[in-house]
XYZ file of C-alpha atoms in Angstrom:
449
model
C 25.917 9.839 -20.382
C 24.495 13.126 -19.134
C 26.848 15.324 -17.153
C 26.502 14.692 -13.411
C 26.954 17.886 -11.413
C 25.581 17.073 -7.935
C 28.030 17.266 -5.032
C 29.929 14.077 -4.299
C 28.223 14.241 -0.920
C 24.677 15.431 -1.729
C 23.164 17.947 0.663
C 19.558 17.730 -0.484
C 17.346 14.868 -1.668
C 13.932 14.049 -3.070
C 12.215 10.655 -2.791
C 9.500 9.820 -5.309
C 7.596 6.633 -4.442
C 5.482 4.628 -6.875
C 2.940 1.889 -6.221
C 1.839 0.375 -2.930
C 1.686 1.686 0.617
C 4.783 -0.336 1.503
C 6.735 1.756 -0.984
C 5.394 4.882 0.715
C 6.626 3.513 4.046
C 10.018 2.608 2.557
C 10.304 6.078 1.055
C 9.645 7.668 4.448
C 12.278 5.471 6.097
C 14.840 6.374 3.418
C 14.121 10.054 4.029
C 14.569 9.600 7.785
C 17.847 7.744 7.221
C 19.204 10.477 4.955
C 18.074 13.067 7.483
C 20.204 11.343 10.119
C 23.103 11.606 7.708
C 22.662 15.395 7.699
C 20.870 15.725 4.369
C 17.660 17.725 4.025
C 14.619 17.195 1.838
C 14.582 19.594 -1.121
C 11.887 22.228 -0.926
C 9.061 22.075 -3.444
C 10.127 23.543 -6.770
C 13.845 23.378 -6.028
C 16.380 21.006 -7.582
C 17.644 18.205 -5.324
C 21.237 16.968 -5.325
C 19.954 13.380 -5.088
C 16.723 12.018 -6.557
C 15.522 8.570 -5.442
C 12.908 6.833 -7.593
C 11.350 4.256 -5.275
C 9.790 1.906 -7.784
C 7.024 -0.661 -8.248
C 7.273 -3.688 -10.563
C 3.710 -4.987 -10.345
C 2.599 -3.590 -13.695
C 4.438 -2.997 -16.963
C 3.332 0.629 -17.295
C 4.794 1.381 -13.851
C 8.183 0.134 -15.076
C 7.976 2.237 -18.250
C 7.134 5.286 -16.123
C 10.336 4.834 -14.123
C 12.511 4.988 -17.228
C 10.536 7.979 -18.459
C 11.129 9.769 -15.153
C 14.846 8.978 -15.298
C 15.040 10.689 -18.679
C 13.189 13.774 -17.422
C 15.752 14.339 -14.659
C 18.231 15.712 -17.187
C 18.170 19.503 -17.056
C 18.127 21.879 -20.016
C 21.882 22.487 -19.713
C 22.577 18.743 -19.852
C 23.401 18.367 -16.162
C 21.525 16.151 -13.743
C 21.321 15.213 -10.052
C 22.660 12.009 -8.589
C 19.992 9.426 -9.480
C 19.089 6.356 -7.432
C 16.586 3.695 -8.477
C 15.222 1.838 -5.448
C 12.423 -0.652 -4.846
C 11.117 -3.588 -6.820
C 12.222 -2.515 -10.312
C 15.735 -2.186 -8.918
C 15.472 -5.676 -7.426
C 14.111 -7.245 -10.616
C 16.468 -5.607 -13.101
C 19.597 -4.942 -11.035
C 22.587 -3.582 -12.929
C 20.566 -3.875 -16.162
C 19.073 -0.528 -15.153
C 22.461 1.152 -15.406
C 23.005 -0.444 -18.824
C 19.623 0.718 -20.079
C 19.756 4.137 -18.370
C 23.413 5.058 -18.062
C 22.697 8.173 -16.042
C 21.547 6.092 -13.048
C 24.184 6.152 -10.302
C 22.658 3.887 -7.636
C 20.514 0.756 -7.805
C 19.200 -0.578 -4.486
C 16.567 -3.243 -3.822
C 13.802 -3.054 -1.210
C 15.647 -5.320 1.234
C 18.901 -3.357 0.986
C 17.947 0.299 1.208
C 19.476 0.541 4.678
C 22.781 0.467 2.749
C 21.822 3.630 0.865
C 24.311 5.934 2.664
C 27.216 3.672 1.675
C 25.935 3.493 -1.904
C 25.780 7.289 -2.061
C 29.427 7.440 -1.004
C 30.354 4.891 -3.683
C 28.505 6.822 -6.366
C 30.205 10.022 -5.255
C 33.554 8.331 -5.837
C 32.465 7.196 -9.289
C 32.216 3.526 -8.264
C 29.470 1.102 -9.210
C 26.747 1.333 -6.564
C 24.403 -1.652 -6.887
C 22.926 -3.653 -4.009
C 20.062 -6.051 -4.681
C 20.887 -8.649 -2.039
C 18.011 -10.160 -0.049
C 19.725 -11.238 3.190
C 17.893 -13.283 5.790
C 18.675 -10.654 8.415
C 16.044 -7.940 8.650
C 16.955 -4.451 7.468
C 14.753 -2.849 10.123
C 17.339 -3.031 12.886
C 19.655 -0.836 10.815
C 17.073 1.914 10.286
C 16.901 4.988 12.541
C 14.214 5.540 15.136
C 11.004 7.073 13.808
C 10.909 10.844 13.774
C 7.989 13.171 14.495
C 5.382 12.853 11.752
C 3.895 15.834 9.941
C 0.479 14.174 9.713
C -1.797 12.261 12.095
C -1.739 8.991 10.123
C 1.189 6.696 9.440
C 2.081 3.386 7.828
C 3.940 0.742 9.818
C 5.380 -2.285 8.033
C 5.072 -5.375 10.239
C 6.197 -7.984 7.711
C 7.646 -8.233 4.230
C 7.801 -10.740 1.429
C 5.401 -13.387 0.219
C 5.332 -17.196 0.172
C 2.116 -17.537 -1.853
C 3.644 -17.484 -5.368
C 0.557 -16.382 -7.288
C 1.398 -17.134 -10.898
C 0.955 -13.516 -12.055
C 2.943 -11.834 -9.298
C 6.594 -10.766 -9.007
C 6.526 -9.964 -5.286
C 8.142 -13.238 -4.081
C 11.020 -12.520 -6.455
C 11.431 -8.825 -5.631
C 10.587 -8.777 -1.901
C 11.655 -12.296 -0.966
C 10.165 -14.765 1.504
C 7.754 -13.773 4.265
C 9.578 -12.304 7.256
C 7.679 -11.049 10.301
C 9.144 -8.223 12.328
C 9.451 -8.832 16.054
C 6.660 -7.946 18.450
C 8.874 -5.550 20.426
C 10.136 -3.738 17.307
C 6.584 -3.145 16.089
C 5.317 -1.963 19.478
C 8.322 0.338 19.917
C 7.854 1.878 16.473
C 4.129 2.326 17.045
C 4.757 4.074 20.368
C 7.333 6.347 18.752
C 4.848 7.266 16.042
C 2.122 8.011 18.581
C 4.544 10.048 20.707
C 5.256 12.018 17.530
C 1.604 12.897 16.998
C 0.201 9.972 15.008
C -3.363 8.962 15.909
C -4.022 6.316 13.244
C -1.658 3.532 12.181
C -2.065 1.272 9.151
C -0.178 -2.005 9.510
C 1.434 -3.102 6.247
C 2.598 -6.328 4.641
C 2.302 -8.117 1.328
C 0.200 -10.629 3.286
C -0.119 -8.617 6.457
C -2.461 -11.033 8.219
C 0.160 -13.792 7.964
C 2.201 -12.001 10.652
C 3.266 -14.172 13.593
C 5.650 -13.619 16.468
C 6.331 -14.073 20.170
C 4.919 -11.466 22.507
C 6.740 -10.054 25.517
C 5.926 -13.187 27.525
C 7.165 -15.638 24.914
C 3.692 -16.628 23.690
C 3.107 -17.064 19.957
C 0.696 -14.498 18.596
C -1.056 -13.851 15.312
C -1.969 -10.443 14.026
C -5.098 -10.324 16.176
C -2.911 -10.425 19.292
C -0.717 -7.680 17.884
C -3.744 -5.503 17.137
C -5.079 -5.959 20.658
C -1.704 -4.976 22.121
C -1.428 -1.880 19.934
C -4.944 -0.890 20.993
C -3.618 -0.486 24.550
C -1.657 2.607 23.448
C -3.961 5.289 24.816
C -3.331 8.098 22.331
C -3.636 5.740 19.357
C -7.230 6.076 18.216
C -7.424 3.965 15.071
C -5.832 0.809 13.651
C -6.083 -0.431 10.061
C -4.208 -3.074 8.061
C -3.541 -4.031 4.462
C -3.124 -6.173 2.338
C -4.684 -9.442 3.493
C -4.847 -12.916 1.987
C -8.020 -14.990 2.454
C -6.021 -18.017 3.649
C -4.592 -16.006 6.545
C -7.890 -14.609 7.799
C -7.822 -16.292 11.209
C -10.689 -16.817 13.653
C -8.939 -14.465 16.078
C -8.624 -11.664 13.563
C -12.251 -11.993 12.530
C -13.246 -11.843 16.204
C -11.078 -8.749 16.722
C -13.137 -6.911 14.131
C -16.148 -7.490 16.329
C -14.784 -6.627 19.744
C -11.839 -4.204 19.343
C -13.245 -0.683 18.846
C -9.943 0.768 17.633
C -9.782 -1.700 14.740
C -11.607 0.142 12.006
C -14.578 -1.496 10.222
C -12.785 -1.767 6.893
C -11.279 -4.893 5.329
C -9.293 -5.096 2.114
C -9.434 -8.775 1.148
C -8.521 -9.478 -2.487
C -10.169 -12.388 -4.295
C -8.775 -11.543 -7.802
C -11.389 -13.593 -9.730
C -14.866 -15.002 -9.211
C -14.126 -18.242 -11.044
C -12.564 -21.281 -9.378
C -10.671 -22.519 -12.438
C -9.067 -19.115 -12.881
C -8.246 -18.940 -9.165
C -6.513 -22.315 -9.399
C -4.544 -21.146 -12.448
C -3.564 -18.071 -10.456
C -2.443 -20.345 -7.569
C -4.643 -18.376 -5.211
C -5.247 -21.414 -2.935
C -8.801 -20.351 -2.052
C -12.110 -20.875 -3.811
C -14.979 -18.496 -4.352
C -16.981 -20.473 -1.784
C -14.287 -20.305 0.900
C -13.838 -16.583 0.209
C -17.560 -15.881 0.536
C -17.720 -17.848 3.794
C -14.980 -15.590 5.206
C -16.929 -12.511 4.128
C -20.039 -13.878 5.806
C -18.188 -14.517 9.085
C -16.596 -11.058 9.062
C -19.989 -9.459 8.524
C -21.421 -11.497 11.372
C -18.658 -10.178 13.641
C -18.911 -6.582 12.408
C -22.176 -5.931 10.506
C -21.220 -2.416 9.401
C -17.861 -3.424 7.917
C -16.857 -1.931 4.556
C -15.223 -4.385 2.179
C -12.589 -3.744 -0.444
C -10.916 -6.076 -2.916
C -8.642 -6.539 -5.923
C -9.575 -7.991 -9.291
C -7.573 -8.976 -12.351
C -9.400 -9.259 -15.668
C -8.027 -11.028 -18.713
C -5.883 -13.578 -16.922
C -4.542 -16.058 -19.522
C -7.288 -18.427 -20.621
C -10.134 -16.503 -18.964
C -13.312 -17.091 -20.959
C -16.294 -14.794 -21.255
C -18.263 -17.104 -18.941
C -15.471 -17.082 -16.356
C -15.383 -13.300 -16.442
C -19.139 -13.278 -15.863
C -18.442 -15.213 -12.637
C -16.302 -12.281 -11.505
C -19.200 -9.915 -12.114
C -21.406 -12.244 -10.076
C -19.136 -12.183 -7.025
C -18.955 -8.377 -7.244
C -22.743 -8.249 -7.192
C -22.874 -10.683 -4.291
C -20.307 -8.963 -2.058
C -21.113 -5.353 -3.039
C -17.739 -3.815 -2.202
C -17.491 -0.318 -0.772
C -14.446 0.211 -2.998
C -12.175 -1.925 -5.170
C -9.016 -1.953 -7.228
C -9.275 -3.573 -10.648
C -6.638 -4.128 -13.296
C -6.046 -5.704 -16.656
C -3.686 -8.671 -16.455
C -0.114 -7.482 -17.014
C 2.449 -10.081 -18.043
C 5.525 -9.878 -15.821
C 8.733 -11.546 -17.035
C 9.755 -14.548 -14.960
C 6.284 -15.332 -13.629
C 4.554 -18.595 -14.628
C 1.545 -16.793 -16.093
C 3.746 -14.992 -18.616
C 4.286 -18.308 -20.441
C 0.714 -19.581 -20.225
C -1.356 -20.233 -23.334
C -4.458 -18.174 -23.982
C -3.119 -14.637 -23.536
C -6.130 -12.339 -23.831
C -6.198 -9.587 -26.503
C -5.930 -6.059 -25.146
C -9.289 -4.973 -26.572
C -11.047 -7.857 -24.774
C -9.386 -6.910 -21.491
C -10.400 -3.269 -22.000
C -14.053 -4.225 -22.500
C -14.081 -6.507 -19.459
C -12.383 -3.945 -17.259
C -14.900 -1.266 -18.250
C -17.815 -3.540 -17.335
C -16.223 -4.545 -14.043
C -15.414 -0.981 -13.044
C -18.943 0.154 -13.878
C -20.311 -2.418 -11.411
C -17.728 -1.548 -8.758
C -18.378 2.187 -9.123
C -22.130 1.661 -8.834
C -21.716 -0.157 -5.542
C -19.291 2.451 -4.239
C -21.821 5.197 -4.931
C -24.523 3.123 -3.214
C -22.309 2.614 -0.161
C -21.450 6.314 0.052
C -25.069 7.362 -0.438
C -26.175 5.059 2.375
C -23.861 7.022 4.690
C -25.832 10.256 4.225
C -27.629 11.114 7.445
C -25.201 9.156 9.587
C -23.316 10.770 12.448
C -19.748 9.519 12.784
C -16.242 10.510 13.843
C -13.642 11.535 11.301
C -9.909 12.107 11.747
C -8.890 15.319 10.006
C -5.829 14.594 7.856
C -5.216 17.470 5.448
C -6.421 20.802 4.143
C -9.021 21.009 1.404
C -8.995 23.242 -1.654
C -11.184 25.961 -0.128
C -10.481 28.313 2.806
C -11.339 26.674 6.123
C -11.968 23.314 4.469
C -10.432 20.155 5.940
C -10.536 16.546 4.777
C -10.768 13.545 7.057
C -11.602 9.860 6.926
C -14.582 7.991 8.312
C -14.032 4.642 10.032
C -14.993 3.106 6.643
C -12.101 4.926 4.889
C -14.309 7.426 3.068
C -12.961 10.940 2.528
C -15.134 13.652 4.055
C -14.887 17.382 3.299
C -15.867 19.697 6.136
C -15.697 23.457 6.583
C -14.325 23.925 10.065
C -11.951 26.896 10.427
C -11.768 26.383 14.189
C -10.431 22.830 13.852
C -7.039 21.560 12.788
C -5.252 18.617 11.227
C -5.092 15.767 13.733
C -8.406 16.607 15.403
C -10.974 13.852 15.732
C -14.392 15.391 15.209
C -17.947 14.138 15.111
C -19.737 15.044 11.881
C -23.103 14.612 10.235
C -22.786 13.334 6.660
C -24.933 15.606 4.482
C -24.133 14.532 0.912
C -22.251 11.889 -1.054
C -20.442 11.677 -4.376
C -18.688 8.800 -6.141
C -15.388 9.320 -4.313
C -16.056 11.483 -1.262
C -18.611 12.780 1.213
C -19.502 16.174 2.640
C -20.085 16.644 6.341
C -20.938 19.228 8.953
C -19.314 19.175 12.398
C -21.725 18.396 15.204
C -21.365 20.256 18.448
C -19.102 17.652 19.978
C -15.400 17.193 19.263
C -14.567 13.501 19.418
C -12.154 12.171 22.017
């Protein structure tokens, strides 16, 4: 084991999050919790007393990267910081992590990270510090109030877990069953974020549109009701949400896209495959026809909506003809952007034991063809934006002096040169050019409200 030389009570920390937006949110909440404990985030380039690797278990390469990062934390003199592995890899592998990487001091799952301060104390005393319990009680009540944000956008988890049990996915095993946070807790956190300077909130959940809960008057609400309530917060200018499941795309939520201006015209709605037999084998519980009918209804409600999706190529048993069906649905929907992956076998999932595992070279060829189609449509969508006047929310500095980067309502990055503006400003711009991944704009004479 490498020599551990961090203080028994670490003073500084660094959180490195992998994977999805929910991990980013969890990483922020861990940082806030440690801040309440009196610890400070290590400055860039300095060595932290505690390093937390907040992990993702969706793909095999992500798991390998975690172990690689653990090894790199050993310094040239053989010493190392206190190391914590959090998130879904921690949940899936538990104390096996400490057996495989003996320099790991803390293992904590995504439903137990509110116990992190106690685990740090245990590790400081040289005790085993592993917590991968998934209690029915929500962790959120144990987390500190939100602090002032350094940027104008923020993630807000409104539910966790998944009851869908797609045959390729580990989330039900690492995040547990679907649990919706309470209406009041979500509203309170949103208001705290807005009071701290946030102007755009992205609601998060493994199946975010499955959220349900009682409002302040005891009435059951779906996510459309929650969105409409959040829209009443005056200083909150934009609302987004991800990731959605087609089976939870309610009539009310579709309608909200048409009549709630603060709900941005962007929908990430994964289909995963364009072939019904493959969808059934994936246990996706929707068909290509039902998915396309949802897309049609959403476009009727909000004609300018930008669509995003997820695709898996090379699912066990997928034939060439079935893959061609995926290309067909991509051509039919014409997504503004997409995420696409080769099937990755995850231990413990039903698909890992299915016959017909696809050779890597076949998956590579299919993925290249799929991504070529997706990229073509993304360029077409971006190019169609040229000449449009729209509002963007400035989020960060660009690479050049006076350059700022913001997002359109359709989640496109826009570079503008505007030395008189600042991060957090909402500004009206004219889109003057488009590339594959971003746009260029010029501020109009009017600053947006």
